[in-house]
Amino acid sequence: MTTITLNDGNKIPAVGFGVFMIPADGPTYDAVRTALDAGYRHIDTAAAYFNEADVGRAVRDSGIPREEIFITSKLWLQDYGYEAAKKGLDTSLEKLGMDYVDLYLLHQPYGDVAGAWKALEEAKAAGKVRSIGVSNMTPKIWKEFVPQFKTLPAVNQVECNPFFQQRELRELLAKDDVKIEAYQPLGHGDSSLLSHPVIAKLAEKYGKNAGQIILRFEVQDGLIVLPKSTNPERIAGNLRIFDFELTEDEMNQMYALDTGKGSHDPEAPGVAEMLLQNYKIHD
């Protein structure tokens, strides 16, 4: 597995297994066990996914030493602010059944972001978290909040795929060696992406499926990717991207697919209110 060195010196596997929208109480446990058996060593969960306990149990039952598995979780909006964030992290650790997480993110960029970030900085100093980062920050939102931080995020986890390559954001973050983690790296199953002629032609040439071509392109371009599936064959297949390499011309063909538009706009009016209303992790 290829690893990427973050700006704090820690290493993160380039391909992780995401568990967003996989139900708790069984399905997440089964999917994570399948992923670990297939060779994944990077699992991405969140308080608002409601499945941290399943992730923790799957990791313990896998028999793989904890230090060999990179675990990410995320603080939800309800727990923003300095004191609330400290409690939110402790709750995640309790549900995971772990003493630390490798990466902890501010899940959404709204509300008392600065207070929550201070709590994450202290948690890192205390050893509860190895690396800290943010999620869903556009260039505009990044410039609003990050100058208030004492330390820089290690990652920004955002929607990113060949149709939405986040070029402006990547240029901004590159100055401080902040890595992009791509959620929905396969375009959330967008058939127009998965069946695109450029991708189909490359898949035929390399004997791969469309998803493998897309993930190869993204990893080769320096992204950390978080594909999600509950299909054992697809879970394993999404890791089989390290036995071939796209040429410079083929990379340029993939770059040309960028439309600059994604499915989620963090700057849209009312997003924070909608998220808080629809995702309540506690009373």
Short mmCIF file of C-alpha atoms in Angstrom, two decimals:
data_model
loop_
_atom_site.label_atom_id
_atom_site.label_comp_id
_atom_site.label_asym_id
_atom_site.label_seq_id
_atom_site.Cartn_x
_atom_site.Cartn_y
_atom_site.Cartn_z
CA MET A 1 0.00 0.00 0.00
CA THR A 2 1.33 3.43 -0.95
CA THR A 3 1.49 5.89 1.94
CA ILE A 4 1.55 9.68 1.90
CA THR A 5 3.47 11.78 4.41
CA LEU A 6 1.38 14.54 5.95
CA ASN A 7 2.70 17.99 6.87
CA ASP A 8 3.02 16.90 10.52
CA GLY A 9 5.28 13.98 9.57
CA ASN A 10 2.70 11.22 10.04
CA LYS A 11 2.03 8.75 7.24
CA ILE A 12 -1.43 7.87 5.89
CA PRO A 13 -2.34 5.05 3.49
CA ALA A 14 -3.29 6.52 0.11
CA VAL A 15 -6.42 4.36 -0.14
CA GLY A 16 -8.87 4.21 2.73
CA PHE A 17 -12.20 2.49 3.26
CA GLY A 18 -15.13 4.85 3.87
CA VAL A 19 -18.21 3.78 5.83
CA PHE A 20 -20.58 6.71 5.20
CA MET A 21 -24.19 5.51 4.92
CA ILE A 22 -23.34 1.92 5.81
CA PRO A 23 -25.77 0.95 8.61
CA ALA A 24 -24.55 0.14 12.10
CA ASP A 25 -25.29 -3.03 14.07
CA GLY A 26 -23.86 -5.44 11.52
CA PRO A 27 -23.37 -4.10 8.00
CA THR A 28 -20.54 -1.73 8.94
CA TYR A 29 -18.85 -4.42 11.02
CA ASP A 30 -19.03 -6.89 8.12
CA ALA A 31 -17.81 -4.36 5.56
CA VAL A 32 -14.84 -3.26 7.68
CA ARG A 33 -13.85 -6.86 8.39
CA THR A 34 -14.03 -7.57 4.64
CA ALA A 35 -11.93 -4.48 3.89
CA LEU A 36 -9.28 -5.37 6.46
CA ASP A 37 -9.13 -8.94 5.15
CA ALA A 38 -8.67 -7.52 1.64
CA GLY A 39 -5.67 -5.47 2.76
CA TYR A 40 -7.03 -2.06 3.69
CA ARG A 41 -5.25 -0.44 6.62
CA HIS A 42 -7.12 2.87 6.64
CA ILE A 43 -10.74 3.17 7.82
CA ASP A 44 -12.69 6.44 7.70
CA THR A 45 -15.72 6.93 9.95
CA ALA A 46 -17.42 9.83 11.79
CA ALA A 47 -19.67 10.54 14.75
CA ALA A 48 -22.44 11.48 12.32
CA TYR A 49 -22.16 8.12 10.52
CA PHE A 50 -23.49 6.44 13.69
CA ASN A 51 -21.22 3.42 13.16
CA GLU A 52 -18.03 4.13 15.13
CA ALA A 53 -18.76 1.25 17.53
CA ASP A 54 -18.98 -1.22 14.64
CA VAL A 55 -15.68 0.06 13.23
CA GLY A 56 -13.95 -0.34 16.57
CA ARG A 57 -15.30 -3.85 17.09
CA ALA A 58 -14.27 -4.91 13.58
CA VAL A 59 -10.73 -3.61 14.14
CA ARG A 60 -10.43 -5.46 17.46
CA ASP A 61 -11.83 -8.70 16.03
CA SER A 62 -9.57 -8.56 12.95
CA GLY A 63 -6.53 -9.65 14.94
CA ILE A 64 -4.48 -6.92 13.23
CA PRO A 65 -2.45 -4.83 15.70
CA ARG A 66 -4.12 -1.47 16.31
CA GLU A 67 -0.95 0.43 15.38
CA GLU A 68 -1.07 -1.08 11.87
CA ILE A 69 -4.50 0.41 11.11
CA PHE A 70 -5.06 4.11 10.40
CA ILE A 71 -8.38 5.23 11.91
CA THR A 72 -10.12 8.51 11.09
CA SER A 73 -13.19 9.94 12.78
CA LYS A 74 -14.85 13.36 12.69
CA LEU A 75 -16.41 15.84 15.10
CA TRP A 76 -20.01 16.73 14.33
CA LEU A 77 -21.46 20.25 14.29
CA GLN A 78 -23.46 19.68 17.46
CA ASP A 79 -20.17 19.39 19.35
CA TYR A 80 -18.42 22.50 18.06
CA GLY A 81 -16.95 24.96 20.52
CA TYR A 82 -13.99 24.31 22.78
CA GLU A 83 -15.59 22.43 25.69
CA ALA A 84 -18.14 20.56 23.57
CA ALA A 85 -15.42 19.41 21.16
CA LYS A 86 -13.37 17.87 23.97
CA LYS A 87 -16.41 15.87 25.05
CA GLY A 88 -17.23 14.95 21.44
CA LEU A 89 -13.78 13.47 20.87
CA ASP A 90 -13.94 11.51 24.12
CA THR A 91 -17.31 10.11 23.07
CA SER A 92 -15.90 8.99 19.72
CA LEU A 93 -12.95 7.31 21.43
CA GLU A 94 -15.32 5.56 23.81
CA LYS A 95 -17.52 4.29 20.98
CA LEU A 96 -14.50 3.15 18.99
CA GLY A 97 -13.02 1.52 22.08
CA MET A 98 -9.66 3.16 21.34
CA ASP A 99 -7.15 5.27 23.23
CA TYR A 100 -6.42 7.42 20.18
CA VAL A 101 -7.39 8.01 16.57
CA ASP A 102 -4.86 8.58 13.83
CA LEU A 103 -6.77 11.46 12.27
CA TYR A 104 -9.62 13.56 13.65
CA LEU A 105 -11.45 16.09 11.48
CA LEU A 106 -13.84 18.97 11.90
CA HIS A 107 -16.60 17.44 9.78
CA GLN A 108 -18.23 20.69 8.63
CA PRO A 109 -16.94 24.29 8.45
CA TYR A 110 -19.67 26.17 10.32
CA GLY A 111 -20.24 27.66 13.77
CA ASP A 112 -17.48 27.85 16.39
CA VAL A 113 -14.83 26.30 14.19
CA ALA A 114 -11.97 28.09 15.98
CA GLY A 115 -13.04 26.84 19.41
CA ALA A 116 -13.40 23.30 18.16
CA TRP A 117 -10.01 23.46 16.44
CA LYS A 118 -8.33 24.58 19.68
CA ALA A 119 -9.73 21.46 21.36
CA LEU A 120 -8.32 19.30 18.55
CA GLU A 121 -4.90 20.95 18.88
CA GLU A 122 -4.88 20.15 22.60
CA ALA A 123 -6.06 16.58 21.96
CA LYS A 124 -3.15 16.11 19.57
CA ALA A 125 -0.70 17.42 22.16
CA ALA A 126 -2.21 15.02 24.71
CA GLY A 127 -1.83 12.00 22.39
CA LYS A 128 -5.54 11.36 21.87
CA VAL A 129 -5.15 12.23 18.19
CA ARG A 130 -2.11 11.79 15.95
CA SER A 131 -3.13 14.21 13.18
CA ILE A 132 -5.90 16.78 12.86
CA GLY A 133 -7.68 18.19 9.85
CA VAL A 134 -10.82 19.69 8.38
CA SER A 135 -13.48 18.71 5.87
CA ASN A 136 -15.69 20.43 3.30
CA MET A 137 -13.64 23.63 3.26
CA THR A 138 -13.74 25.53 -0.03
CA PRO A 139 -10.98 28.07 -0.76
CA LYS A 140 -13.24 30.86 0.54
CA ILE A 141 -14.08 28.99 3.77
CA TRP A 142 -10.44 27.97 4.24
CA LYS A 143 -9.34 31.62 4.05
CA GLU A 144 -12.04 32.56 6.56
CA PHE A 145 -11.15 30.07 9.28
CA VAL A 146 -7.63 28.67 8.95
CA PRO A 147 -5.81 31.98 9.59
CA GLN A 148 -7.38 31.83 13.08
CA PHE A 149 -5.68 28.47 13.82
CA LYS A 150 -2.37 28.16 15.65
CA THR A 151 -1.46 25.06 13.64
CA LEU A 152 -2.31 24.07 10.09
CA PRO A 153 -4.63 21.17 9.26
CA ALA A 154 -2.90 18.09 7.87
CA VAL A 155 -5.76 17.34 5.46
CA ASN A 156 -8.94 18.78 4.00
CA GLN A 157 -11.43 16.04 3.15
CA VAL A 158 -13.65 17.18 0.28
CA GLU A 159 -15.71 15.89 -2.61
CA CYS A 160 -13.25 15.17 -5.42
CA ASN A 161 -13.38 13.03 -8.58
CA PRO A 162 -12.41 13.37 -12.28
CA PHE A 163 -15.43 15.58 -12.99
CA PHE A 164 -14.62 17.82 -9.97
CA GLN A 165 -10.87 17.92 -9.47
CA GLN A 166 -10.68 20.81 -6.96
CA ARG A 167 -7.85 22.54 -8.82
CA GLU A 168 -8.24 25.96 -7.12
CA LEU A 169 -8.35 24.35 -3.67
CA ARG A 170 -5.39 22.12 -4.38
CA GLU A 171 -3.29 25.06 -5.51
CA LEU A 172 -4.14 26.92 -2.29
CA LEU A 173 -3.38 23.96 0.00
CA ALA A 174 -0.17 22.97 -1.78
CA LYS A 175 1.56 26.05 -0.36
CA ASP A 176 1.37 24.49 3.10
CA ASP A 177 1.60 20.84 2.01
CA VAL A 178 -2.00 20.17 3.13
CA LYS A 179 -3.29 16.97 1.52
CA ILE A 180 -6.68 16.48 -0.09
CA GLU A 181 -8.70 13.45 0.97
CA ALA A 182 -11.25 12.66 -1.74
CA TYR A 183 -14.67 11.52 -0.64
CA GLN A 184 -16.96 10.22 -3.38
CA PRO A 185 -13.81 9.59 -5.49
CA LEU A 186 -15.89 7.58 -7.94
CA GLY A 187 -18.43 10.36 -8.37
CA HIS A 188 -21.02 8.76 -6.08
CA GLY A 189 -21.74 6.15 -8.75
CA ASP A 190 -22.30 8.72 -11.53
CA SER A 191 -22.93 6.56 -14.60
CA SER A 192 -21.76 9.32 -16.96
CA LEU A 193 -18.38 9.25 -15.21
CA LEU A 194 -18.06 5.48 -14.94
CA SER A 195 -19.02 5.00 -18.61
CA HIS A 196 -17.03 7.93 -20.00
CA PRO A 197 -15.27 6.94 -23.28
CA VAL A 198 -11.84 8.07 -22.03
CA ILE A 199 -12.16 5.90 -18.94
CA ALA A 200 -13.68 2.98 -20.84
CA LYS A 201 -10.77 3.00 -23.30
CA LEU A 202 -8.19 3.00 -20.50
CA ALA A 203 -10.05 0.24 -18.68
CA GLU A 204 -9.89 -1.91 -21.79
CA LYS A 205 -6.18 -1.20 -22.31
CA TYR A 206 -5.17 -2.09 -18.75
CA GLY A 207 -7.67 -4.87 -18.11
CA LYS A 208 -9.25 -2.92 -15.27
CA ASN A 209 -12.73 -1.66 -14.47
CA ALA A 210 -13.74 2.01 -14.62
CA GLY A 211 -13.48 2.46 -10.87
CA GLN A 212 -9.92 1.16 -10.81
CA ILE A 213 -8.89 3.57 -13.60
CA ILE A 214 -10.41 6.50 -11.70
CA LEU A 215 -8.79 5.55 -8.39
CA ARG A 216 -5.43 4.98 -10.10
CA PHE A 217 -5.64 8.44 -11.66
CA GLU A 218 -6.44 10.06 -8.32
CA VAL A 219 -3.74 8.27 -6.33
CA GLN A 220 -1.19 8.91 -9.09
CA ASP A 221 -2.18 12.58 -8.87
CA GLY A 222 -1.35 12.64 -5.14
CA LEU A 223 -4.81 12.33 -3.63
CA ILE A 224 -5.85 10.21 -0.66
CA VAL A 225 -9.00 8.36 -1.77
CA LEU A 226 -11.86 6.89 0.25
CA PRO A 227 -13.92 4.53 -1.92
CA LYS A 228 -16.94 2.94 -0.28
CA SER A 229 -18.71 -0.32 -1.06
CA THR A 230 -20.40 -3.20 0.71
CA ASN A 231 -19.72 -5.58 -2.19
CA PRO A 232 -16.77 -7.84 -1.20
CA GLU A 233 -15.54 -8.15 -4.80
CA ARG A 234 -15.62 -4.39 -5.32
CA ILE A 235 -14.03 -3.71 -1.92
CA ALA A 236 -11.09 -5.90 -2.89
CA GLY A 237 -10.99 -4.60 -6.46
CA ASN A 238 -10.68 -0.98 -5.36
CA LEU A 239 -7.28 -1.84 -3.88
CA ARG A 240 -5.96 -3.45 -7.07
CA ILE A 241 -4.64 -0.21 -8.52
CA PHE A 242 -0.94 -0.46 -7.75
CA ASP A 243 0.06 -2.89 -10.51
CA PHE A 244 -0.19 -0.40 -13.38
CA GLU A 245 0.53 3.26 -14.08
CA LEU A 246 -1.12 5.77 -16.40
CA THR A 247 1.13 7.55 -18.91
CA GLU A 248 1.56 11.32 -18.92
CA ASP A 249 -0.74 11.58 -21.94
CA GLU A 250 -3.37 9.43 -20.23
CA MET A 251 -3.17 11.56 -17.09
CA ASN A 252 -3.71 14.64 -19.27
CA GLN A 253 -6.77 12.99 -20.82
CA MET A 254 -8.16 12.47 -17.32
CA TYR A 255 -7.33 16.05 -16.29
CA ALA A 256 -9.39 17.23 -19.27
CA LEU A 257 -12.55 15.65 -17.78
CA ASP A 258 -12.73 18.30 -15.04
CA THR A 259 -15.94 20.37 -15.11
CA GLY A 260 -15.10 22.33 -11.96
CA LYS A 261 -18.51 21.48 -10.50
CA GLY A 262 -19.45 19.10 -7.69
CA SER A 263 -22.71 17.86 -6.21
CA HIS A 264 -22.25 19.58 -2.83
CA ASP A 265 -21.70 23.30 -2.32
CA PRO A 266 -20.53 24.02 1.25
CA GLU A 267 -21.08 27.74 0.63
CA ALA A 268 -24.77 27.39 -0.27
CA PRO A 269 -27.16 29.28 2.04
CA GLY A 270 -28.71 27.19 4.80
CA VAL A 271 -26.34 24.21 4.55
CA ALA A 272 -25.31 24.34 8.21
CA GLU A 273 -28.92 24.54 9.38
CA MET A 274 -29.94 21.68 7.10
CA LEU A 275 -27.13 19.46 8.35
CA LEU A 276 -27.88 20.15 12.01
CA GLN A 277 -31.54 19.42 11.47
CA ASN A 278 -31.01 16.17 9.59
CA TYR A 279 -28.10 14.74 11.58
CA LYS A 280 -28.63 14.86 15.33
CA ILE A 281 -26.09 12.63 17.07
CA HIS A 282 -27.46 13.37 20.54
CA ASP A 283 -30.25 15.35 22.23
#
